[in-house]
Structures are given as C-alpha cells and as structure tokens.
PDB file of C-alpha atoms in Angstrom:
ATOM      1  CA  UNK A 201       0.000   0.000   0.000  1.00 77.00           C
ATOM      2  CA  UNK A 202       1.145   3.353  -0.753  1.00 92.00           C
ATOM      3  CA  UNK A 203       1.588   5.896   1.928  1.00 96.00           C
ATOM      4  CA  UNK A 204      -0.392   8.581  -0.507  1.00 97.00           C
ATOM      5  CA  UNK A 205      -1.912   8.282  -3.226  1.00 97.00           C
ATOM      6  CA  UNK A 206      -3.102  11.245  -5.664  1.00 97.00           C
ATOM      7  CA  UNK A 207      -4.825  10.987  -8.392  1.00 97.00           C
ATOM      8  CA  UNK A 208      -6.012  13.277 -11.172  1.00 97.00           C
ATOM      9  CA  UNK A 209      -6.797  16.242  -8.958  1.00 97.00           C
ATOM     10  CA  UNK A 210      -7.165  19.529 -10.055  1.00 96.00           C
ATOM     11  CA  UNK A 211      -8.276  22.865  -8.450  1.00 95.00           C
ATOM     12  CA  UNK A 212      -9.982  25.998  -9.539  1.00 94.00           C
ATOM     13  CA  UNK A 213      -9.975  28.904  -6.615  1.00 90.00           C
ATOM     14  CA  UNK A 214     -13.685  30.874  -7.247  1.00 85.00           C
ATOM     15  CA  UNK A 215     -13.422  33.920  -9.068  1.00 73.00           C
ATOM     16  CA  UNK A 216     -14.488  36.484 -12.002  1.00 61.00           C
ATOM     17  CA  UNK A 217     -14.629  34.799 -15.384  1.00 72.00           C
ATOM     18  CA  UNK A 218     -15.027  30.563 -14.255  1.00 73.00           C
ATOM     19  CA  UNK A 219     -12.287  31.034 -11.257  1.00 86.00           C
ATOM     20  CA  UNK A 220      -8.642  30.668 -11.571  1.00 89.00           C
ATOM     21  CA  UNK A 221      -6.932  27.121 -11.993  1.00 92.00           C
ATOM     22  CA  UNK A 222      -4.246  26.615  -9.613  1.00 94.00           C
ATOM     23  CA  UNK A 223      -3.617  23.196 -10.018  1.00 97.00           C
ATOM     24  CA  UNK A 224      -4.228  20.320 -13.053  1.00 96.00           C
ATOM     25  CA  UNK A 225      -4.242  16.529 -13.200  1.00 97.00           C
ATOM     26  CA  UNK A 226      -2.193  15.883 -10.224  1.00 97.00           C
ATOM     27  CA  UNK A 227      -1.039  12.215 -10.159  1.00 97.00           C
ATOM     28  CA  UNK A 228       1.643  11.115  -7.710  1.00 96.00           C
ATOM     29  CA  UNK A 229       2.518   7.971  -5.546  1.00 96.00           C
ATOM     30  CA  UNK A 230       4.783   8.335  -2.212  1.00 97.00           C
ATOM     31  CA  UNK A 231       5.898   4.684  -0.663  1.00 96.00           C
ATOM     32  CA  UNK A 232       5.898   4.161   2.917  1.00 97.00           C
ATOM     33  CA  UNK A 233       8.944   5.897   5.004  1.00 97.00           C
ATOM     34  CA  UNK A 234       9.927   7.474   1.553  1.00 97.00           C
ATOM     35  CA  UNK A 235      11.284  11.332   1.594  1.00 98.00           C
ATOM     36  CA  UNK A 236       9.601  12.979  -1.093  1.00 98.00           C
ATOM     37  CA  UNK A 237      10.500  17.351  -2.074  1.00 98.00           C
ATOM     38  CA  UNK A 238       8.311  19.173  -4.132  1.00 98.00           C
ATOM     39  CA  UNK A 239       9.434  22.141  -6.049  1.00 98.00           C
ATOM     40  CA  UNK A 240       8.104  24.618  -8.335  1.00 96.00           C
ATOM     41  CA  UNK A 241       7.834  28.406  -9.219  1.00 95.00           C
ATOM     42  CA  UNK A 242       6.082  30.971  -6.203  1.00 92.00           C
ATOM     43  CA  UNK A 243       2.223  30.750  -7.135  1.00 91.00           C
ATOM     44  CA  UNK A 244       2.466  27.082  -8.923  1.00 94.00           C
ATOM     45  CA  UNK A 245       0.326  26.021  -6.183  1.00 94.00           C
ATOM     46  CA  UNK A 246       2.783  23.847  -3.736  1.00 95.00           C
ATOM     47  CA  UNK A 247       1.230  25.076  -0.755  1.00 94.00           C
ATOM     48  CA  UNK A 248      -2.429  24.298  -1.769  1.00 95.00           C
ATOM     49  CA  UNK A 249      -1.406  20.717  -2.860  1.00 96.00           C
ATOM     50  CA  UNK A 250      -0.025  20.247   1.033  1.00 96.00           C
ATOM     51  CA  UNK A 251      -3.282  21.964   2.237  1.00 95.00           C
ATOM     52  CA  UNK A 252      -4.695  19.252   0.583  1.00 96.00           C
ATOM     53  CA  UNK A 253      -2.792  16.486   1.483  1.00 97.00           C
ATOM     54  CA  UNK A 254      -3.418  17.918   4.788  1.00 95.00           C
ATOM     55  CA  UNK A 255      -7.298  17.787   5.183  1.00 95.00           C
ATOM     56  CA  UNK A 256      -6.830  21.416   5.222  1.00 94.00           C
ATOM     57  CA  UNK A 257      -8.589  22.429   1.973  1.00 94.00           C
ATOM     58  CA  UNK A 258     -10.286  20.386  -0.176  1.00 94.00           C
ATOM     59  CA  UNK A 259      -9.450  20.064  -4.501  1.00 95.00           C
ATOM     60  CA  UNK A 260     -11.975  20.445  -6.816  1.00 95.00           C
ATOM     61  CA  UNK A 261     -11.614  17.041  -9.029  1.00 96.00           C
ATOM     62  CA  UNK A 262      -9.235  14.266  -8.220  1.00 97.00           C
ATOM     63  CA  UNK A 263      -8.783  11.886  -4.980  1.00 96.00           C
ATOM     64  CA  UNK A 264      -6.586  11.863  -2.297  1.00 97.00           C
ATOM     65  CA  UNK A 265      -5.617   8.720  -0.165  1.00 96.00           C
ATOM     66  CA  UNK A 266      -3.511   8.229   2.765  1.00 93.00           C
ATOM     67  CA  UNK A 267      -2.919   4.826   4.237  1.00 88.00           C
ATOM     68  CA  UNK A 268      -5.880   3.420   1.242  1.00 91.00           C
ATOM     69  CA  UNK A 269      -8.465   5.632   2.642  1.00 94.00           C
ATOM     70  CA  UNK A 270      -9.527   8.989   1.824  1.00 95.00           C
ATOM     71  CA  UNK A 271      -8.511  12.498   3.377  1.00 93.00           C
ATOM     72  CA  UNK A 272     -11.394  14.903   3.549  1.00 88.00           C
ATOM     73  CA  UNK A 273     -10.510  16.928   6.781  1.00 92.00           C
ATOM     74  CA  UNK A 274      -7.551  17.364   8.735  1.00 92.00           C
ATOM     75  CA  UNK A 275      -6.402  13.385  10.710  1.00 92.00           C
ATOM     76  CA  UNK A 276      -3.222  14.331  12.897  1.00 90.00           C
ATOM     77  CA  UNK A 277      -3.486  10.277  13.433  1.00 90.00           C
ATOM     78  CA  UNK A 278      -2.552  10.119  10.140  1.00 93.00           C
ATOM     79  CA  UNK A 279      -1.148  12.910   8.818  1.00 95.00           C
ATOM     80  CA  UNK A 280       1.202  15.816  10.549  1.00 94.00           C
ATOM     81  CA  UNK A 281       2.149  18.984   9.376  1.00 94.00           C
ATOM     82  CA  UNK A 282       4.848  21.824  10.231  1.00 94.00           C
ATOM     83  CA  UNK A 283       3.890  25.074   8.173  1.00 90.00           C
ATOM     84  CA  UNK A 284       6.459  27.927   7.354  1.00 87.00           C
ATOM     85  CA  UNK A 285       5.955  29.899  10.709  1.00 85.00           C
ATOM     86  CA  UNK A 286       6.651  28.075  13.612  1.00 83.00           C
ATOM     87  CA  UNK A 287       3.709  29.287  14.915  1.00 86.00           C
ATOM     88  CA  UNK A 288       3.882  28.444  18.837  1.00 94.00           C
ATOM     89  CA  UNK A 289       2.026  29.906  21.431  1.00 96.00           C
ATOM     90  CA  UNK A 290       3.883  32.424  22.982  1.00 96.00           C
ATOM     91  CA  UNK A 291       2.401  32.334  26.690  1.00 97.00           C
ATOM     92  CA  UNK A 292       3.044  28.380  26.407  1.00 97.00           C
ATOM     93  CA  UNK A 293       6.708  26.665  27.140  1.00 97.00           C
ATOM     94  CA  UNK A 294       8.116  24.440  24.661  1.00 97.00           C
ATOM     95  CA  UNK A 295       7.008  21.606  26.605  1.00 97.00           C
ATOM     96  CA  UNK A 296       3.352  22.886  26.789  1.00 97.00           C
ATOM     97  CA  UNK A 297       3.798  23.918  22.884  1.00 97.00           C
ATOM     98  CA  UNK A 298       4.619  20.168  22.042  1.00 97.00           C
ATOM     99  CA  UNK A 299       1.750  18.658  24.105  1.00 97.00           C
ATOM    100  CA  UNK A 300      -1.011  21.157  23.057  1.00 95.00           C
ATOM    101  CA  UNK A 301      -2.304  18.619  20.218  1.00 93.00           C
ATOM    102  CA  UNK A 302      -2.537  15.625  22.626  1.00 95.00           C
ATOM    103  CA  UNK A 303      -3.706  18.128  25.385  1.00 93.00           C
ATOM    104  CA  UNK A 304      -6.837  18.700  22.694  1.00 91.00           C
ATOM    105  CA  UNK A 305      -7.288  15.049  22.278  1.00 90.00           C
ATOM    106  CA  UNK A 306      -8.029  14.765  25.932  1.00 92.00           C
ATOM    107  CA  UNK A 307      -4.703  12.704  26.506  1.00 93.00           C
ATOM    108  CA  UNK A 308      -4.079  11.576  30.032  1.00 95.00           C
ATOM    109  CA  UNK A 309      -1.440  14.266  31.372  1.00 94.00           C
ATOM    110  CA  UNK A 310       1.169  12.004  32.322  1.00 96.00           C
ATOM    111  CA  UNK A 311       1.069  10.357  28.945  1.00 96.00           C
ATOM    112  CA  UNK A 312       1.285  13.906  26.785  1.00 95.00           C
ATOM    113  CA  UNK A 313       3.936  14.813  29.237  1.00 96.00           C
ATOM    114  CA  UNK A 314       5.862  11.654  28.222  1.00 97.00           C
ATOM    115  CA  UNK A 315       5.295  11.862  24.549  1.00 96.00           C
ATOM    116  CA  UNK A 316       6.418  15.456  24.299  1.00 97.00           C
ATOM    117  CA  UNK A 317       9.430  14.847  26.540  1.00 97.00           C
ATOM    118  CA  UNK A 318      10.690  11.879  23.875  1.00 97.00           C
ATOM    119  CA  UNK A 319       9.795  14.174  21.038  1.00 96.00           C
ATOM    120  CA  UNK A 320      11.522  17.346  22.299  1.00 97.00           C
ATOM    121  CA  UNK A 321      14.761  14.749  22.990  1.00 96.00           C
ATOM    122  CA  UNK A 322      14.402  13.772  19.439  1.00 96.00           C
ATOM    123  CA  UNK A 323      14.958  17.500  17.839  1.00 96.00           C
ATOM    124  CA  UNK A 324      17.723  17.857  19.995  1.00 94.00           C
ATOM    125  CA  UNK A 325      15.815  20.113  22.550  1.00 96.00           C
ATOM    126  CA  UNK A 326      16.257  17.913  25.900  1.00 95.00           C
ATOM    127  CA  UNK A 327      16.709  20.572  28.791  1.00 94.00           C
ATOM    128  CA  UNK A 328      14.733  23.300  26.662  1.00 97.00           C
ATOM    129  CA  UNK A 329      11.176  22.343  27.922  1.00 97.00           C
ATOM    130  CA  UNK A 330      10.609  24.886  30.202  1.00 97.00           C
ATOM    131  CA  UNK A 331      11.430  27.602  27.623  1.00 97.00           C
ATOM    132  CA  UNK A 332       9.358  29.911  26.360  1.00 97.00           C
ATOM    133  CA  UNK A 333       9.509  30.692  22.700  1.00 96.00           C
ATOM    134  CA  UNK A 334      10.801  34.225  23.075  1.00 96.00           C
ATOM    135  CA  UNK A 335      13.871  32.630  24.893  1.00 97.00           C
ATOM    136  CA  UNK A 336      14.398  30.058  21.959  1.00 96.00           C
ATOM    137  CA  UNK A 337      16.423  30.655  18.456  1.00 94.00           C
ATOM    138  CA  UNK A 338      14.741  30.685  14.963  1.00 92.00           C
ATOM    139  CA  UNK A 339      15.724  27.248  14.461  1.00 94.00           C
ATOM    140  CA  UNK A 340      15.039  26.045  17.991  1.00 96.00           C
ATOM    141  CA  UNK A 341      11.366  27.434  17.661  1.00 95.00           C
ATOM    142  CA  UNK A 342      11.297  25.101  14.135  1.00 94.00           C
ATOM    143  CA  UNK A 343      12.254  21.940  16.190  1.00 95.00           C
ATOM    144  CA  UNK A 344       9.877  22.670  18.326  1.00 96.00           C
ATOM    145  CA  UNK A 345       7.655  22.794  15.710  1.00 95.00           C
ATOM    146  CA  UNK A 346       8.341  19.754  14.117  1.00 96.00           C
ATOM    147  CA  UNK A 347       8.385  17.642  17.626  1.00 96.00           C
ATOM    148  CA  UNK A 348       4.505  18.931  18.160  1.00 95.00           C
ATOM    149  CA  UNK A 349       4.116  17.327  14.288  1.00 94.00           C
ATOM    150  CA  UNK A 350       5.627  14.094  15.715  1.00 96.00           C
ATOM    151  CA  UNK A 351       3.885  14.039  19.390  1.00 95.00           C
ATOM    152  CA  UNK A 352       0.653  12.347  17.619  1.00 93.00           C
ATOM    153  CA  UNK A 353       2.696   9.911  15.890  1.00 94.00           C
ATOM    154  CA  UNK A 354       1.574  10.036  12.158  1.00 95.00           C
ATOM    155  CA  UNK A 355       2.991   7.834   9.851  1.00 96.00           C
ATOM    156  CA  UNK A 356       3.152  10.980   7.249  1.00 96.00           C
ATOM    157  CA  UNK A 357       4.587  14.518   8.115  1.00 96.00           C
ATOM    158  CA  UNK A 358       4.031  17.085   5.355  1.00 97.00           C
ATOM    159  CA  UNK A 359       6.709  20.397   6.253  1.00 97.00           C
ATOM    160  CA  UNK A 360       5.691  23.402   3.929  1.00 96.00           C
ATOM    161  CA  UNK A 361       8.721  25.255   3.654  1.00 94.00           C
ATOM    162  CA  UNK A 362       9.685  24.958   7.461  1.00 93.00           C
ATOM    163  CA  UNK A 363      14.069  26.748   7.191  1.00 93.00           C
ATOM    164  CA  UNK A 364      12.760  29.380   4.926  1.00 91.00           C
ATOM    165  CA  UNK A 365      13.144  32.192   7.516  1.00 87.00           C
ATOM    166  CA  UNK A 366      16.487  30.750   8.489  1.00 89.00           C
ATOM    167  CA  UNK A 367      19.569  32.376   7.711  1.00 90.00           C
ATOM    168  CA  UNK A 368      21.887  29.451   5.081  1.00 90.00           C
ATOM    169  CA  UNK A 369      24.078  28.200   7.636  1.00 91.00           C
ATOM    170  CA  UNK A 370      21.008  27.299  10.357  1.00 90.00           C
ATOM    171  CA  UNK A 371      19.264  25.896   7.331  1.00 92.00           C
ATOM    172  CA  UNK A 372      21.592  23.372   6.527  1.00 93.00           C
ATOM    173  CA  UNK A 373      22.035  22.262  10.106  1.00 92.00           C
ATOM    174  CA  UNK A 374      18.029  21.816  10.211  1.00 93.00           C
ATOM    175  CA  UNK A 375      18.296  20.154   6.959  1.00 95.00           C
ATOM    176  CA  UNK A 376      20.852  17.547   8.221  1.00 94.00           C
ATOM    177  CA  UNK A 377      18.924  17.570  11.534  1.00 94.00           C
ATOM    178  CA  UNK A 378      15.944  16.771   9.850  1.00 95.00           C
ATOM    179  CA  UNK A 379      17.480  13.781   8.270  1.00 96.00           C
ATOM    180  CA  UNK A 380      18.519  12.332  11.701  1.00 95.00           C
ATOM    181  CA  UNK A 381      15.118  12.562  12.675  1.00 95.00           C
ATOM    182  CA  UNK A 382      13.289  11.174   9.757  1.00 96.00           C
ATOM    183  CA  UNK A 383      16.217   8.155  10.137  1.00 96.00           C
ATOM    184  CA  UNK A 384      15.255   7.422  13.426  1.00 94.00           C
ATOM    185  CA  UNK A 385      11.529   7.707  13.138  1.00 94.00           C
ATOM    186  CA  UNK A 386      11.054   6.489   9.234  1.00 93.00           C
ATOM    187  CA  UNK A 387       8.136   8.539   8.841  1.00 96.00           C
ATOM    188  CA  UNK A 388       6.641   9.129   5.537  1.00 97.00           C
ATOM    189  CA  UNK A 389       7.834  13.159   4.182  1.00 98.00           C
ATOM    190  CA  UNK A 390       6.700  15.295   1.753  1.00 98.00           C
ATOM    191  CA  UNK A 391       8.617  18.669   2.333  1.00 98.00           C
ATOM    192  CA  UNK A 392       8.031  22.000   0.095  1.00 97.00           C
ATOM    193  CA  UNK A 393      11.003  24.222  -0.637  1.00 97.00           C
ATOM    194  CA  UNK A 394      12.502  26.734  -3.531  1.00 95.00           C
ATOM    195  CA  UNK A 395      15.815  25.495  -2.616  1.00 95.00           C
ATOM    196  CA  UNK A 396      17.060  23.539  -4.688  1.00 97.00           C
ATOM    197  CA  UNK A 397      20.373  22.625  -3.236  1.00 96.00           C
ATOM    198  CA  UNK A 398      17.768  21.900  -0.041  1.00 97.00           C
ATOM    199  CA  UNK A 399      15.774  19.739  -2.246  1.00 97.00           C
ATOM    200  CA  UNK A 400      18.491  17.188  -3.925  1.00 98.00           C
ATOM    201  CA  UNK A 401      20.310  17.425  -0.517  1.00 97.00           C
ATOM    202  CA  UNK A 402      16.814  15.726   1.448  1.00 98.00           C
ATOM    203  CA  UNK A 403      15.155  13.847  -1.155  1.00 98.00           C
ATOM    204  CA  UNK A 404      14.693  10.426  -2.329  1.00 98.00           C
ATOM    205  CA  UNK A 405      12.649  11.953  -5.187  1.00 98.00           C
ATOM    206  CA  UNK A 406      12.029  15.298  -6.233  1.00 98.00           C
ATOM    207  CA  UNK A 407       8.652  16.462  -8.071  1.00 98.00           C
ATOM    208  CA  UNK A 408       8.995  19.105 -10.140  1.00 98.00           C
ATOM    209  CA  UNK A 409       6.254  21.722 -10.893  1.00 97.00           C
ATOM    210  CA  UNK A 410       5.399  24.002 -14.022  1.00 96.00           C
ATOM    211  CA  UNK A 411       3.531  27.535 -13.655  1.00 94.00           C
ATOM    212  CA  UNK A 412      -0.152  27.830 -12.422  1.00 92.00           C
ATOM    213  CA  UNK A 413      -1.732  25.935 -12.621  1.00 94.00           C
ATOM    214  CA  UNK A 414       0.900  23.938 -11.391  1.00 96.00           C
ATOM    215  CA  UNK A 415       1.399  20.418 -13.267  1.00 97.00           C
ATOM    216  CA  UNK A 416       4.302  17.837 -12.309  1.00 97.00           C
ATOM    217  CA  UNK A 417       6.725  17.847 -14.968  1.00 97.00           C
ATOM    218  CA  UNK A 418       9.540  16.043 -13.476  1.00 97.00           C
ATOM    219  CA  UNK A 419      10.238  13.228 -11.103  1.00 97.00           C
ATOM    220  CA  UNK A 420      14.144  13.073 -10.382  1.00 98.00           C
ATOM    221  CA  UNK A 421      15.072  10.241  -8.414  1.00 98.00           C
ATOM    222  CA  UNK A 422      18.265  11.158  -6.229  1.00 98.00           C
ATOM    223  CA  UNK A 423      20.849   8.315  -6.326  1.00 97.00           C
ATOM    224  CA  UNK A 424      22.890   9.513  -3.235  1.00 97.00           C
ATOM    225  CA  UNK A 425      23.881   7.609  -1.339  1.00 96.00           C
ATOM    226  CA  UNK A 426      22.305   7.607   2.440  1.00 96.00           C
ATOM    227  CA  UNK A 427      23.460   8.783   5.306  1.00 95.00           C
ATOM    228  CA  UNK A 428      23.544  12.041   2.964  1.00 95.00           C
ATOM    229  CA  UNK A 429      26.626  14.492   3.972  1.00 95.00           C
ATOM    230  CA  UNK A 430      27.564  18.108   3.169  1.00 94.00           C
ATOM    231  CA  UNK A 431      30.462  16.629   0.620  1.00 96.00           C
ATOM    232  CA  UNK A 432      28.151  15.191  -1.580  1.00 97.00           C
ATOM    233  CA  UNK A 433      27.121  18.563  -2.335  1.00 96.00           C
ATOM    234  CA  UNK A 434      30.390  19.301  -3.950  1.00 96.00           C
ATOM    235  CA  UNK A 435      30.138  15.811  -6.467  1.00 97.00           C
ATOM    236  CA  UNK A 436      28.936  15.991  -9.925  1.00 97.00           C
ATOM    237  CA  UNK A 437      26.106  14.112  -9.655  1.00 97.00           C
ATOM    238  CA  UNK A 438      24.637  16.636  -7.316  1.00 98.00           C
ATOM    239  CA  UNK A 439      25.324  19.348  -9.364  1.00 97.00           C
ATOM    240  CA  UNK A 440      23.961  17.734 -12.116  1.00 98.00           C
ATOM    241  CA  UNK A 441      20.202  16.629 -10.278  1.00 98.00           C
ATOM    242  CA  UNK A 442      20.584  20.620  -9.344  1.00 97.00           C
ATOM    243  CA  UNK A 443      21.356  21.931 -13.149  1.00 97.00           C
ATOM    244  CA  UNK A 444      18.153  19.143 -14.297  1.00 97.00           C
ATOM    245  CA  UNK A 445      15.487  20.334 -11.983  1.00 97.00           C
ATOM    246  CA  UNK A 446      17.074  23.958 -12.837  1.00 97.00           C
ATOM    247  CA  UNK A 447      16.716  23.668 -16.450  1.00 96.00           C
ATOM    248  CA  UNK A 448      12.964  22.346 -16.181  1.00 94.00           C
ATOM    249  CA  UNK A 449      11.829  25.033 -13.866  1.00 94.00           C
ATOM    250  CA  UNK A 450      13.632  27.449 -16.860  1.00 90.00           C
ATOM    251  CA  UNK A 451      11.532  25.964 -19.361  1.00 86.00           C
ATOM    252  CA  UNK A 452       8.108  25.542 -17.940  1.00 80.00           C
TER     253      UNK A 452
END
C-alpha cells in the first residue's frame, strides 16, 4: 500500500470569469517511510497541494488517499504537518507547545507529558522544555515545531517550507537535523522548498512543478547515497540533479 496516493486532482480557486486554476491533473505515488520534495515556481500552487494532502482544503476534481483511505478533513493520526511559521504559542513553554495537540485530544497528562518529553529529545531540545519561545532561536522554535508534528505519531509529516526564515548556515544544520530525525523515526515526508540545493540534498525523489496551474513535470530520483553528507554537495552528480530540476523550472 502506498503511503499517498493522488490521483487526477485539479483545483480551480472561485473567481471572475469561471475562477482561476491553480492546479491540473495531479497524479503522484509516495511509498511508505519514503522522503519525497516538491518544487516549483512561487504561485504554482505547492502550498495548496499540502493543504490538501493535509485535510486542510479540499481540490476540486481528483482523490486523495492516505494509508488506502480517503482524506477529507484534517487526521493528525494520520497525517502531521509543520507550516512555514513556527507558529507556537507564545504564553506556552516548549514543553506545553509540544503537548497542546494531545492536550486537545483529551490525553491523560502524564502520557502527553511523556510523549512530548521523547519528542523534544528527538529534535535535539532535551533541557529546553521549560522555555518559552521568546527565549528560543529561529531554528530552535522550528524543532519545536516539528516535535509537536511528531507528538501524535503520524505515519506521514508534510513540512511546507519549514528553514525558509532561516539564515543558510542554520538551514543546513536543520536540513541535516531533519534527516537524523526522519532516520530514526522512518516517517513518511513530503517537504516544500525553492531550494534547490535543499531539495536534492533531502530527497529520495524530487517532483517538479510548471507555472499555475501547477502540473508535475519532473520526477528526479536522487541516487545519493544515504546517510547524505555536506560533501556530496560538492560531487557531480549533485550538481547535475541541481542543473536538471534547474533547467525544467527554466523551461516551464
């Protein structure tokens, strides 16, 4: 069984003159435990297609399965998600930030506090529960972020552009972080970015998106080698997944 499955969805956001298409005949397939990075052009429609994925917003044609059954509202059992901001509650310590989603599901107190102490070790943040987000860096907030995504356990974690604010160097640490962590926990990723250095750096497979409405023109498979390092950016087989997804996003 695949971990999601899309097929043929498309998208029209309501307007003047029949609406304006955003997305069109959507077809992918992401295996189980699989790290999959979308890219495309600003306005090509990545972020609706994880709002979609998501539960979040719902496509006009097409399906969308997760686990064999369908998504039609948002199913943190299934499916967790770390947007761009990292969007904690500021009067709420990291802790507290990492437990609110089991805290909603009326999870026994002892248990959440449990959960979102192994989480918050995960990222790399044991020691930091009692911070508040004010006290934390940019890319301390993100882990914080992405161990609330994890606290429900979902076998799929969908990250829309999560190290854009970053400045390159923090970016690249999350990046590799982000690798440990998807090692260890084998969930299933689809991560949006416009890097695309990021993207061959993280991926297993990259899709590649045209214009609005935003089509998949490209499926690169990245034959690194895994665990992935910061030399491999330097070999020419990186440079040359870069200079292919590149020349597509050129073209289209």
């Amino acid at each position: 069984m695949t971990a999601i499955q899309v097929d043929s969805l498309s998208h029209i956001y309501a307007g003047a003159e029949g609406g304006v298409p955003a997305l069109k005949d959507i077809s992918l397939e992401v295996e189980p435990g699989k790290f999959v990075v979308i890219v495309g052009p600003s306005g090509c429609g990545k972020t609706s297609l994880l709002m979609m994925l998501a539960g979040l917003r719902h496509q006009t044609t097409g399906t969308i399965l997760c686990d064999g059954r369908p998504i039609t509202a948002p199913d943190p059992s299934r499916v967790g998600v770390v947007f761009q901001e990292a969007s904690l509650f500021p009067w709420l310590t990291a802790q507290d930030n990492t437990e609110f989603p089991l805290a909603l599901r009326g999870t026994d107190r002892e248990e959440r506090r449990r959960r979102a102490e192994e989480m918050l070790r995960l990222v790399g943040l044991d020691g930091f529960g009692a911070r508040y987000p004010h006290e934390l860096s940019g890319g301390m907030k993100q882990r914080v972020s992405i161990a609330r995504g994890l606290v429900q356990d979902p076998p799929v974690l969908l990250m829309d552009e999560p190290f854009a604010a970053l400045d390159e160097q923090t970016r690249m640490t999350m990046g590799h972080e982000l690798l440990r962590i998807w090692s260890q926990t084998r969930k299933t990723v689809v991560f949006i970015t416009h890097s695309l250095t990021e993207a061959v750096y993280l991926a297993d497979e990259v899709l590649v998106m045209s214009a609005r409405p935003g089509r998949i023109i490209d499926r690169v498979t990245v034959p690194l080698p895994r665990p992935r390092t910061y030399e491999m950016m330097a070999t020419d087989t990186f440079g040359q997944l870069r200079e292919r997804i590149w020349q597509q996003l050129r073209t289209h």
